[in-house]
CSV table of C-alpha atoms in Angstrom, one decimal:
chain,number,residue,atom,x,y,z
A,138,UNK,CA,-29.0,-8.4,19.1
A,139,UNK,CA,-26.1,-7.9,21.5
A,140,UNK,CA,-23.7,-9.2,18.9
A,141,UNK,CA,-25.1,-6.7,16.3
A,142,UNK,CA,-24.7,-3.9,18.9
A,143,UNK,CA,-21.1,-4.9,19.6
A,144,UNK,CA,-20.2,-5.1,15.9
A,145,UNK,CA,-21.7,-1.6,15.2
A,146,UNK,CA,-20.0,-0.2,18.3
A,147,UNK,CA,-16.7,-1.6,17.2
A,148,UNK,CA,-17.2,-0.1,13.7
A,149,UNK,CA,-18.2,3.3,15.2
A,150,UNK,CA,-15.2,3.3,17.5
A,151,UNK,CA,-12.7,2.6,14.7
A,152,UNK,CA,-14.4,5.3,12.5
A,153,UNK,CA,-14.0,7.8,15.3
A,154,UNK,CA,-10.4,6.9,15.8
A,155,UNK,CA,-9.4,6.9,12.1
A,156,UNK,CA,-7.3,9.9,11.0
A,157,UNK,CA,-6.5,10.9,14.6
A,158,UNK,CA,-2.9,11.3,15.8
A,159,UNK,CA,-1.5,8.3,17.7
A,160,UNK,CA,-1.3,9.1,21.4
A,161,UNK,CA,-2.4,12.8,21.0
A,162,UNK,CA,-5.8,13.0,19.4
A,163,UNK,CA,-7.7,11.2,21.0
A,164,UNK,CA,-5.6,11.5,24.1
A,165,UNK,CA,-5.8,7.8,24.6
A,166,UNK,CA,-2.5,5.7,24.6
A,167,UNK,CA,-2.2,3.6,21.6
A,168,UNK,CA,-2.2,0.4,23.6
A,169,UNK,CA,-5.6,1.3,25.1
A,170,UNK,CA,-7.0,1.9,21.7
A,171,UNK,CA,-5.9,-1.6,20.7
A,172,UNK,CA,-7.2,-3.0,23.9
A,173,UNK,CA,-10.6,-1.5,23.4
A,174,UNK,CA,-10.8,-3.0,19.9
A,175,UNK,CA,-9.7,-6.4,21.3
A,176,UNK,CA,-12.4,-6.1,24.0
A,177,UNK,CA,-15.1,-5.6,21.4
A,178,UNK,CA,-13.8,-8.6,19.5
A,179,UNK,CA,-13.7,-10.9,22.6
A,180,UNK,CA,-17.2,-9.7,23.8
A,181,UNK,CA,-18.6,-10.4,20.3
A,182,UNK,CA,-17.0,-13.8,20.3
A,183,UNK,CA,-18.4,-14.6,23.8
A,184,UNK,CA,-21.9,-13.6,22.9
A,185,UNK,CA,-22.0,-15.6,19.7
A,186,UNK,CA,-20.4,-18.6,21.4
A,187,UNK,CA,-23.1,-18.5,24.1
A,188,UNK,CA,-25.8,-18.4,21.4
A,189,UNK,CA,-24.2,-21.2,19.5
A,190,UNK,CA,-23.9,-23.2,22.7
A,191,UNK,CA,-27.7,-22.9,23.1
A,192,UNK,CA,-28.2,-24.1,19.6
A,193,UNK,CA,-25.8,-27.1,20.1
A,194,UNK,CA,-27.7,-28.0,23.3
A,195,UNK,CA,-31.0,-28.0,21.5
A,196,UNK,CA,-29.6,-30.1,18.7
A,197,UNK,CA,-28.3,-32.6,21.2
A,198,UNK,CA,-31.7,-33.1,22.8
A,199,UNK,CA,-33.3,-33.2,19.3
A,200,UNK,CA,-31.2,-36.1,18.2
A,201,UNK,CA,-31.3,-38.1,21.5
A,202,UNK,CA,-35.1,-37.9,21.6
A,203,UNK,CA,-35.8,-38.8,18.0
A,204,UNK,CA,-33.5,-41.8,17.7
A,205,UNK,CA,-32.8,-45.1,19.6
A,206,UNK,CA,-29.1,-45.0,20.6
A,207,UNK,CA,-26.8,-47.1,22.7
A,208,UNK,CA,-25.2,-45.6,25.7
A,209,UNK,CA,-21.9,-45.4,23.7
A,210,UNK,CA,-23.6,-43.4,21.0
A,211,UNK,CA,-25.3,-41.0,23.5
A,212,UNK,CA,-22.0,-40.5,25.2
A,213,UNK,CA,-20.4,-39.7,21.9
A,214,UNK,CA,-23.1,-37.0,21.2
A,215,UNK,CA,-22.4,-35.5,24.7
A,216,UNK,CA,-18.7,-35.4,23.8
A,217,UNK,CA,-19.5,-33.6,20.6
A,218,UNK,CA,-21.7,-31.1,22.5
A,219,UNK,CA,-18.8,-30.4,24.8
A,220,UNK,CA,-16.6,-29.7,21.7
A,221,UNK,CA,-14.4,-32.7,21.9
A,222,UNK,CA,-12.5,-32.5,18.7
A,223,UNK,CA,-11.8,-36.2,18.3
A,224,UNK,CA,-15.4,-37.2,18.9
A,225,UNK,CA,-16.6,-34.5,16.5
A,226,UNK,CA,-14.4,-35.4,13.6
A,227,UNK,CA,-13.5,-39.1,14.0
A,228,UNK,CA,-16.6,-40.7,15.3
A,229,UNK,CA,-19.8,-41.7,13.4
A,230,UNK,CA,-21.6,-38.7,15.0
A,231,UNK,CA,-21.6,-37.0,11.6
A,232,UNK,CA,-23.9,-39.7,10.3
A,233,UNK,CA,-26.2,-39.8,13.4
A,234,UNK,CA,-26.4,-36.0,14.0
A,235,UNK,CA,-25.1,-34.0,11.1
A,236,UNK,CA,-26.5,-30.7,12.3
A,237,UNK,CA,-25.0,-31.1,15.7
A,238,UNK,CA,-21.6,-31.8,14.3
A,239,UNK,CA,-21.9,-28.9,11.9
A,240,UNK,CA,-22.8,-26.4,14.7
A,241,UNK,CA,-20.0,-27.7,16.8
A,242,UNK,CA,-17.5,-27.3,14.0
A,243,UNK,CA,-18.8,-23.7,13.5
A,244,UNK,CA,-18.0,-23.0,17.2
A,245,UNK,CA,-14.4,-23.8,16.5
A,246,UNK,CA,-14.3,-21.1,13.8
A,247,UNK,CA,-15.7,-18.3,16.0
A,248,UNK,CA,-12.3,-17.3,17.4
A,249,UNK,CA,-11.4,-16.3,13.8
A,250,UNK,CA,-13.3,-13.1,14.3
A,251,UNK,CA,-11.0,-12.2,17.2
A,252,UNK,CA,-8.0,-12.6,14.8
A,253,UNK,CA,-9.1,-10.5,11.9
A,254,UNK,CA,-11.1,-7.7,13.5
A,255,UNK,CA,-8.4,-6.1,15.8
A,256,UNK,CA,-6.2,-5.8,12.7
A,257,UNK,CA,-8.8,-3.6,11.0
A,258,UNK,CA,-7.3,-0.7,12.9
A,259,UNK,CA,-3.6,0.2,12.2
A,260,UNK,CA,-1.3,3.2,12.1
A,261,UNK,CA,0.4,4.9,9.2
A,262,UNK,CA,2.3,8.1,8.6
A,263,UNK,CA,0.3,11.1,7.3
A,264,UNK,CA,1.2,14.6,6.3
A,265,UNK,CA,-1.1,17.4,7.3
A,266,UNK,CA,-0.8,21.2,6.8
A,267,UNK,CA,-1.2,24.1,9.2
A,268,UNK,CA,-1.5,27.7,8.2
A,269,UNK,CA,0.8,30.1,10.1
A,270,UNK,CA,2.3,33.5,9.8
A,271,UNK,CA,5.7,33.9,8.1
A,272,UNK,CA,7.8,36.4,6.1
A,273,UNK,CA,8.7,35.9,2.5
A,274,UNK,CA,10.3,37.9,-0.3
A,275,UNK,CA,8.3,41.0,-1.2
A,276,UNK,CA,9.6,41.1,-4.8
A,277,UNK,CA,10.0,44.8,-4.6
A,278,UNK,CA,12.9,46.3,-6.7
A,279,UNK,CA,12.7,49.7,-5.0
A,280,UNK,CA,12.7,48.6,-1.4
A,281,UNK,CA,15.4,49.8,1.0
A,282,UNK,CA,18.7,48.0,0.7
A,283,UNK,CA,17.6,46.2,-2.5
A,284,UNK,CA,20.6,45.9,-4.9
A,285,UNK,CA,20.8,48.0,-8.0
A,286,UNK,CA,20.7,45.5,-11.0
A,287,UNK,CA,21.6,47.9,-13.8
A,288,UNK,CA,24.4,50.2,-15.0
A,289,UNK,CA,23.6,53.7,-16.2
A,290,UNK,CA,24.9,55.2,-19.4
A,291,UNK,CA,25.8,58.7,-18.2
A,292,UNK,CA,26.8,59.8,-21.7
A,293,UNK,CA,23.3,59.1,-22.9
A,294,UNK,CA,21.5,61.0,-20.2
A,295,UNK,CA,21.3,58.3,-17.6
A,296,UNK,CA,19.7,55.8,-19.9
A,297,UNK,CA,20.1,52.1,-19.1
A,298,UNK,CA,23.7,51.0,-19.8
A,299,UNK,CA,23.2,47.3,-19.2
A,300,UNK,CA,23.0,44.8,-16.4
A,301,UNK,CA,25.5,44.7,-13.7
A,302,UNK,CA,28.0,41.7,-13.5
A,303,UNK,CA,26.0,40.2,-10.5
A,304,UNK,CA,22.9,40.0,-12.8
A,305,UNK,CA,24.9,38.5,-15.6
A,306,UNK,CA,26.2,35.8,-13.2
A,307,UNK,CA,22.7,35.1,-11.8
A,308,UNK,CA,21.2,34.8,-15.3
A,309,UNK,CA,24.2,32.7,-16.6
A,310,UNK,CA,24.1,30.2,-13.8
A,311,UNK,CA,20.3,29.9,-14.0
A,312,UNK,CA,20.4,29.4,-17.8
A,313,UNK,CA,23.2,26.8,-17.6
A,314,UNK,CA,21.3,25.0,-14.8
A,315,UNK,CA,18.3,24.6,-17.1
A,316,UNK,CA,15.8,24.9,-14.3
A,317,UNK,CA,14.7,27.1,-11.4
A,318,UNK,CA,17.5,27.3,-8.9
A,319,UNK,CA,16.9,26.5,-5.2
A,320,UNK,CA,14.9,29.3,-3.6
A,321,UNK,CA,15.1,30.5,0.0
A,322,UNK,CA,13.4,28.3,2.6
A,323,UNK,CA,11.6,31.1,4.4
A,324,UNK,CA,9.5,28.8,6.6
A,325,UNK,CA,11.7,25.7,7.1
A,326,UNK,CA,12.2,22.4,5.5
A,327,UNK,CA,8.6,21.3,5.4
A,328,UNK,CA,6.4,24.2,4.3
A,329,UNK,CA,4.8,26.0,1.4
A,330,UNK,CA,4.9,29.7,0.7
A,331,UNK,CA,3.6,31.9,-2.1
A,332,UNK,CA,5.1,35.1,-3.3
A,333,UNK,CA,5.0,37.3,-6.5
A,334,UNK,CA,7.2,39.5,-8.5
A,335,UNK,CA,7.0,41.7,-11.6
A,336,UNK,CA,9.6,40.6,-14.1
A,337,UNK,CA,9.8,39.9,-17.8
A,338,UNK,CA,8.7,37.2,-20.3
A,339,UNK,CA,9.2,36.5,-24.0
A,340,UNK,CA,6.1,36.5,-26.1
A,341,UNK,CA,6.9,34.6,-29.3
A,342,UNK,CA,5.1,34.6,-32.7
A,343,UNK,CA,5.8,31.4,-34.5
A,344,UNK,CA,6.7,30.7,-38.1
A,345,UNK,CA,7.5,34.3,-39.1
A,346,UNK,CA,9.6,35.1,-42.2
A,347,UNK,CA,13.3,35.5,-41.2
A,348,UNK,CA,15.7,38.2,-42.5
A,349,UNK,CA,17.7,37.3,-45.7
A,350,UNK,CA,20.6,34.9,-45.3
A,351,UNK,CA,19.5,34.1,-41.7
A,352,UNK,CA,20.2,30.4,-42.4
A,353,UNK,CA,23.3,30.9,-44.6
A,354,UNK,CA,23.1,29.1,-48.0
A,355,UNK,CA,19.5,27.9,-48.3
A,356,UNK,CA,20.5,25.5,-51.2
A,357,UNK,CA,23.0,23.6,-49.2
A,358,UNK,CA,21.8,20.0,-49.5
A,359,UNK,CA,25.1,18.2,-49.9
A,360,UNK,CA,28.9,18.8,-50.1
A,361,UNK,CA,29.7,22.3,-51.3
A,362,UNK,CA,30.6,25.8,-50.3
A,363,UNK,CA,28.4,27.7,-47.9
A,364,UNK,CA,27.4,27.9,-44.3
A,365,UNK,CA,25.0,25.6,-42.6
A,366,UNK,CA,23.2,27.4,-39.7
A,367,UNK,CA,21.5,25.4,-37.0
A,368,UNK,CA,20.6,28.4,-34.8
A,369,UNK,CA,20.6,32.1,-35.4
A,370,UNK,CA,19.0,34.6,-33.0
A,371,UNK,CA,19.5,38.2,-34.1
A,372,UNK,CA,18.1,41.5,-32.9
A,373,UNK,CA,15.2,43.2,-34.7
A,374,UNK,CA,16.1,46.5,-32.9
A,375,UNK,CA,18.7,47.9,-30.6
A,376,UNK,CA,20.3,45.3,-28.3
A,377,UNK,CA,20.6,48.0,-25.6
A,378,UNK,CA,16.9,48.6,-25.6
A,379,UNK,CA,15.0,46.0,-23.4
A,380,UNK,CA,11.7,46.1,-25.4
A,381,UNK,CA,13.5,45.2,-28.7
A,382,UNK,CA,12.3,41.9,-30.2
A,383,UNK,CA,14.6,39.4,-31.8
A,384,UNK,CA,14.4,36.9,-34.6
A,385,UNK,CA,15.2,33.3,-33.9
A,386,UNK,CA,15.5,30.4,-36.4
A,387,UNK,CA,16.6,26.9,-35.8
A,388,UNK,CA,16.9,23.6,-37.7
A,389,UNK,CA,18.0,20.1,-36.7
A,390,UNK,CA,20.9,18.6,-38.5
A,391,UNK,CA,24.6,17.6,-38.6
A,392,UNK,CA,27.4,19.2,-40.6
A,393,UNK,CA,26.3,19.6,-44.2
A,394,UNK,CA,23.5,17.0,-44.0
A,395,UNK,CA,19.9,18.0,-43.5
A,396,UNK,CA,17.7,16.3,-40.9
A,397,UNK,CA,15.2,13.7,-42.3
A,398,UNK,CA,12.6,15.1,-39.9
A,399,UNK,CA,12.4,12.0,-37.7
A,400,UNK,CA,13.9,13.8,-34.8
A,401,UNK,CA,14.0,17.3,-33.5
A,402,UNK,CA,12.2,20.4,-34.8
A,403,UNK,CA,12.7,23.2,-37.3
A,404,UNK,CA,11.1,26.6,-37.1
A,405,UNK,CA,11.3,30.4,-36.7
A,406,UNK,CA,9.9,33.0,-34.4
A,407,UNK,CA,9.9,36.6,-33.5
A,408,UNK,CA,10.1,37.0,-29.7
A,409,UNK,CA,9.3,40.2,-27.9
A,410,UNK,CA,10.2,40.9,-24.3
A,411,UNK,CA,7.1,41.9,-22.2
A,412,UNK,CA,6.5,42.9,-18.6
A,413,UNK,CA,4.8,40.1,-16.7
A,414,UNK,CA,3.6,39.3,-13.2
A,415,UNK,CA,4.7,36.0,-11.7
A,416,UNK,CA,3.1,34.2,-8.8
A,417,UNK,CA,5.3,31.5,-7.4
A,418,UNK,CA,4.4,28.6,-5.1
A,419,UNK,CA,7.5,27.1,-3.4
A,420,UNK,CA,6.9,23.8,-1.7
A,421,UNK,CA,9.5,22.1,0.4
A,422,UNK,CA,9.1,18.6,1.8
A,423,UNK,CA,12.0,17.0,3.7
A,424,UNK,CA,14.3,19.5,2.1
A,425,UNK,CA,13.1,18.6,-1.4
A,426,UNK,CA,11.9,21.7,-3.2
A,427,UNK,CA,9.4,22.1,-6.0
A,428,UNK,CA,8.3,25.3,-7.6
A,429,UNK,CA,5.2,26.1,-9.6
A,430,UNK,CA,4.1,29.4,-11.0
A,431,UNK,CA,1.4,31.3,-12.9
A,432,UNK,CA,2.4,34.1,-15.2
A,433,UNK,CA,0.2,37.0,-16.4
A,434,UNK,CA,1.4,39.4,-19.1
A,435,UNK,CA,1.2,43.1,-18.0
A,436,UNK,CA,2.1,44.8,-21.2
A,437,UNK,CA,5.1,46.2,-23.1
A,438,UNK,CA,8.3,47.1,-21.2
A,439,UNK,CA,8.3,50.8,-20.6
A,440,UNK,CA,11.0,53.4,-21.0
A,441,UNK,CA,14.2,52.8,-19.2
A,442,UNK,CA,15.1,56.4,-18.5
A,443,UNK,CA,15.9,57.4,-15.0
A,444,UNK,CA,14.6,60.8,-14.1
A,445,UNK,CA,14.3,61.5,-10.3
A,446,UNK,CA,12.3,64.7,-11.0
A,447,UNK,CA,9.6,62.8,-12.9
A,448,UNK,CA,6.3,61.9,-11.3
A,449,UNK,CA,7.0,58.3,-12.5
A,450,UNK,CA,10.5,58.1,-11.0
A,451,UNK,CA,9.7,54.9,-9.1
A,452,UNK,CA,8.2,53.2,-12.2
A,453,UNK,CA,11.2,54.3,-14.3
A,454,UNK,CA,13.5,52.8,-11.7
A,455,UNK,CA,11.7,49.5,-11.6
A,456,UNK,CA,11.7,49.5,-15.5
A,457,UNK,CA,15.5,49.9,-15.3
A,458,UNK,CA,15.8,47.0,-12.9
A,459,UNK,CA,13.6,44.7,-15.1
A,460,UNK,CA,15.3,46.0,-18.2
A,461,UNK,CA,18.7,44.9,-16.9
A,462,UNK,CA,17.3,41.4,-16.3
A,463,UNK,CA,15.7,41.4,-19.7
A,464,UNK,CA,19.0,42.3,-21.5
A,465,UNK,CA,21.0,39.7,-19.6
A,466,UNK,CA,18.4,37.0,-20.3
A,467,UNK,CA,18.0,37.8,-24.0
A,468,UNK,CA,21.7,37.8,-24.5
A,469,UNK,CA,21.8,34.1,-23.5
A,470,UNK,CA,19.7,33.3,-26.6
A,471,UNK,CA,21.4,35.6,-29.2
A,472,UNK,CA,24.2,34.4,-31.4
A,473,UNK,CA,24.9,31.7,-34.0
A,474,UNK,CA,25.5,28.0,-34.1
A,475,UNK,CA,26.8,27.0,-37.6
A,476,UNK,CA,29.2,24.9,-39.6
A,477,UNK,CA,31.2,26.7,-42.4
A,478,UNK,CA,31.3,23.8,-44.9
A,479,UNK,CA,33.8,21.4,-46.4
A,480,UNK,CA,35.7,24.0,-48.4
A,481,UNK,CA,36.5,26.3,-45.5
A,482,UNK,CA,40.2,26.6,-44.6
A,483,UNK,CA,39.5,25.2,-41.1
A,484,UNK,CA,36.0,23.8,-41.0
A,485,UNK,CA,34.7,24.0,-37.4
A,486,UNK,CA,31.5,24.8,-35.7
A,487,UNK,CA,30.7,28.4,-34.8
A,488,UNK,CA,29.5,28.2,-31.2
A,489,UNK,CA,29.2,31.9,-30.4
A,490,UNK,CA,25.8,31.5,-28.9
A,491,UNK,CA,25.3,30.5,-25.2
A,492,UNK,CA,22.2,28.7,-26.4
A,493,UNK,CA,24.3,25.5,-26.5
A,494,UNK,CA,23.6,25.3,-22.8
A,495,UNK,CA,19.9,25.5,-23.2
A,496,UNK,CA,17.4,22.8,-22.0
A,497,UNK,CA,15.8,22.6,-25.5
A,498,UNK,CA,18.9,21.4,-27.3
A,499,UNK,CA,20.6,18.0,-27.3
A,500,UNK,CA,23.7,17.0,-29.3
A,501,UNK,CA,24.0,13.5,-30.5
A,502,UNK,CA,27.2,11.4,-30.8
A,503,UNK,CA,27.3,12.3,-34.5
A,504,UNK,CA,27.4,16.0,-33.6
A,505,UNK,CA,23.8,16.4,-34.7
A,506,UNK,CA,22.0,19.4,-33.2
A,507,UNK,CA,18.6,18.2,-32.2
A,508,UNK,CA,16.2,21.0,-31.1
A,509,UNK,CA,13.1,20.3,-28.9
A,510,UNK,CA,10.3,22.7,-28.1
A,511,UNK,CA,12.2,25.9,-28.6
A,512,UNK,CA,9.3,28.3,-28.0
A,513,UNK,CA,8.4,26.7,-24.7
A,514,UNK,CA,12.1,26.6,-23.8
A,515,UNK,CA,12.5,30.3,-24.4
A,516,UNK,CA,9.4,31.1,-22.3
A,517,UNK,CA,10.6,28.8,-19.5
A,518,UNK,CA,14.0,30.5,-19.5
A,519,UNK,CA,12.3,33.8,-18.6
A,520,UNK,CA,10.4,32.1,-15.8
A,521,UNK,CA,13.5,30.4,-14.4
A,522,UNK,CA,15.3,33.8,-14.3
A,523,UNK,CA,12.3,35.5,-12.8
A,524,UNK,CA,12.2,32.9,-10.0
A,525,UNK,CA,16.0,33.2,-9.5
A,526,UNK,CA,15.4,36.9,-8.7
A,527,UNK,CA,13.8,35.7,-5.4
A,528,UNK,CA,17.3,34.8,-4.3
A,529,UNK,CA,18.2,38.5,-4.4
A,530,UNK,CA,17.1,40.7,-1.5
A,531,UNK,CA,14.0,42.5,-2.7
A,532,UNK,CA,12.4,43.3,0.6
A,533,UNK,CA,10.4,41.2,3.1
A,534,UNK,CA,6.7,41.1,3.6
A,535,UNK,CA,4.3,39.4,6.0
A,536,UNK,CA,2.5,36.4,4.6
A,537,UNK,CA,0.8,33.2,5.5
A,538,UNK,CA,2.7,29.9,5.0
A,539,UNK,CA,1.5,26.3,5.0
A,540,UNK,CA,3.6,24.3,7.4
A,541,UNK,CA,3.6,20.5,6.7
A,542,UNK,CA,3.9,18.1,9.6
A,543,UNK,CA,4.2,14.3,9.5
A,544,UNK,CA,2.7,12.3,12.2
A,545,UNK,CA,1.5,8.7,13.0
A,546,UNK,CA,-2.3,8.5,12.6
A,547,UNK,CA,-4.8,5.6,12.8
A,548,UNK,CA,-6.2,4.2,9.7
A,549,UNK,CA,-9.2,1.9,9.5
A,550,UNK,CA,-10.0,-0.8,7.0
A,551,UNK,CA,-13.8,-1.5,7.4
A,552,UNK,CA,-13.7,-4.6,5.3
A,553,UNK,CA,-11.4,-6.3,7.8
A,554,UNK,CA,-14.0,-5.8,10.5
A,555,UNK,CA,-17.4,-6.0,8.8
A,556,UNK,CA,-16.8,-9.1,6.7
A,557,UNK,CA,-15.8,-11.4,9.7
A,558,UNK,CA,-18.5,-9.9,11.9
A,559,UNK,CA,-21.1,-10.2,9.1
A,560,UNK,CA,-20.3,-13.8,8.3
A,561,UNK,CA,-20.3,-14.8,11.9
A,562,UNK,CA,-23.6,-13.0,12.6
A,563,UNK,CA,-25.2,-14.6,9.6
A,564,UNK,CA,-24.2,-18.1,10.4
A,565,UNK,CA,-24.9,-17.9,14.1
A,566,UNK,CA,-28.2,-16.1,13.4
A,567,UNK,CA,-29.4,-18.9,11.2
A,568,UNK,CA,-28.3,-21.5,13.7
A,569,UNK,CA,-30.1,-19.6,16.5
A,570,UNK,CA,-33.4,-19.6,14.5
A,571,UNK,CA,-33.0,-23.4,14.1
A,572,UNK,CA,-32.3,-23.8,17.8
A,573,UNK,CA,-35.4,-21.7,18.7
A,574,UNK,CA,-37.6,-23.8,16.3
A,575,UNK,CA,-36.3,-27.0,17.9
A,576,UNK,CA,-36.8,-25.6,21.4
A,577,UNK,CA,-40.4,-24.7,20.7
A,578,UNK,CA,-41.1,-28.0,19.2
A,579,UNK,CA,-39.9,-30.0,22.2
A,580,UNK,CA,-40.9,-27.5,24.8
A,581,UNK,CA,-44.4,-26.4,23.9
């Protein structure tokens, strides 16, 4: 019973310690935690060894009483009872008293529990999060000191004249980088913060009919005059108006040869800029940053007039800001990628579109233009640019950040403790029952 109590106590102690910070929670030095575990193991071994010693003693009297033996044989059994290894293994005691020899051999194995059980508790590194106050980007275009992203067209009554060069550079670097750029680390190198911003997105309708001659000569299947177009994105409205949609058509191929369809994609779409709300989660662990987001469409982009006397002056101003970003982003997708054919004076590719830097295009060694998931790529482009806007000062707001900390904590492997204890308790328990039976028989 004492052995069972010690085994359960050791298990409960390890369970209590598991997950706690080394040296801090509990406020017990690590060496004392290990010493306590070792003390449980030694006490368990001592109790079971005492029980087994009782069994061995009863087996000794059992064999000496039931058999005629010489003094030498009796002396050998006493040596076995005193755990003399040579007499236990090399003598003929195994023939005269097999149970006594077996019990003695089991006593040699009891220290194994003291080897495995302390190792059931170890330490490992663990990352845990703590919520705390912080300040992050407010995503507010009209906040004080926020930069103006647009140019006005004074001749047209202060209508949007286009994006400023700073916006063009921001969009261009983000587009060529093919991913969300590094964002500010508002709360340090190991933390997570969330912020939101109103921006733009592209809502694309797939497989729409394209304008005439959008792909050049549709009959071009081999050598001959004509133009082979691999990409063409053209406006369906005024390029100066942010809400204007644009057509895009693409096909995989090289020079005058058409793709066999084994690689790449072909398709068409009509993409319309929309106002959208983005919620970004920026997680930084050991200076490695990852960004995830959710996007919710708000509706069509509104008018881009700037009228300070209007009741909606602030909304108009924000629309101008988002409109400038929209025009700059859409311009990265417009243009043509084509090949003029064999009979042109100087056959060369037309690469007027910046889309050559996009993430959804790869060019093979044979100059084959291979398009991937174009629609997803266009949508991701808008998200990347929207995230990049967080690098622009758009105000600061109070928020709650998740700070990640790494610490040494205890971890517990129950099987390394319960299996040795369980086997030892089972074997010694069975032996004890045998010893009690023998004791009662010869000591009525």
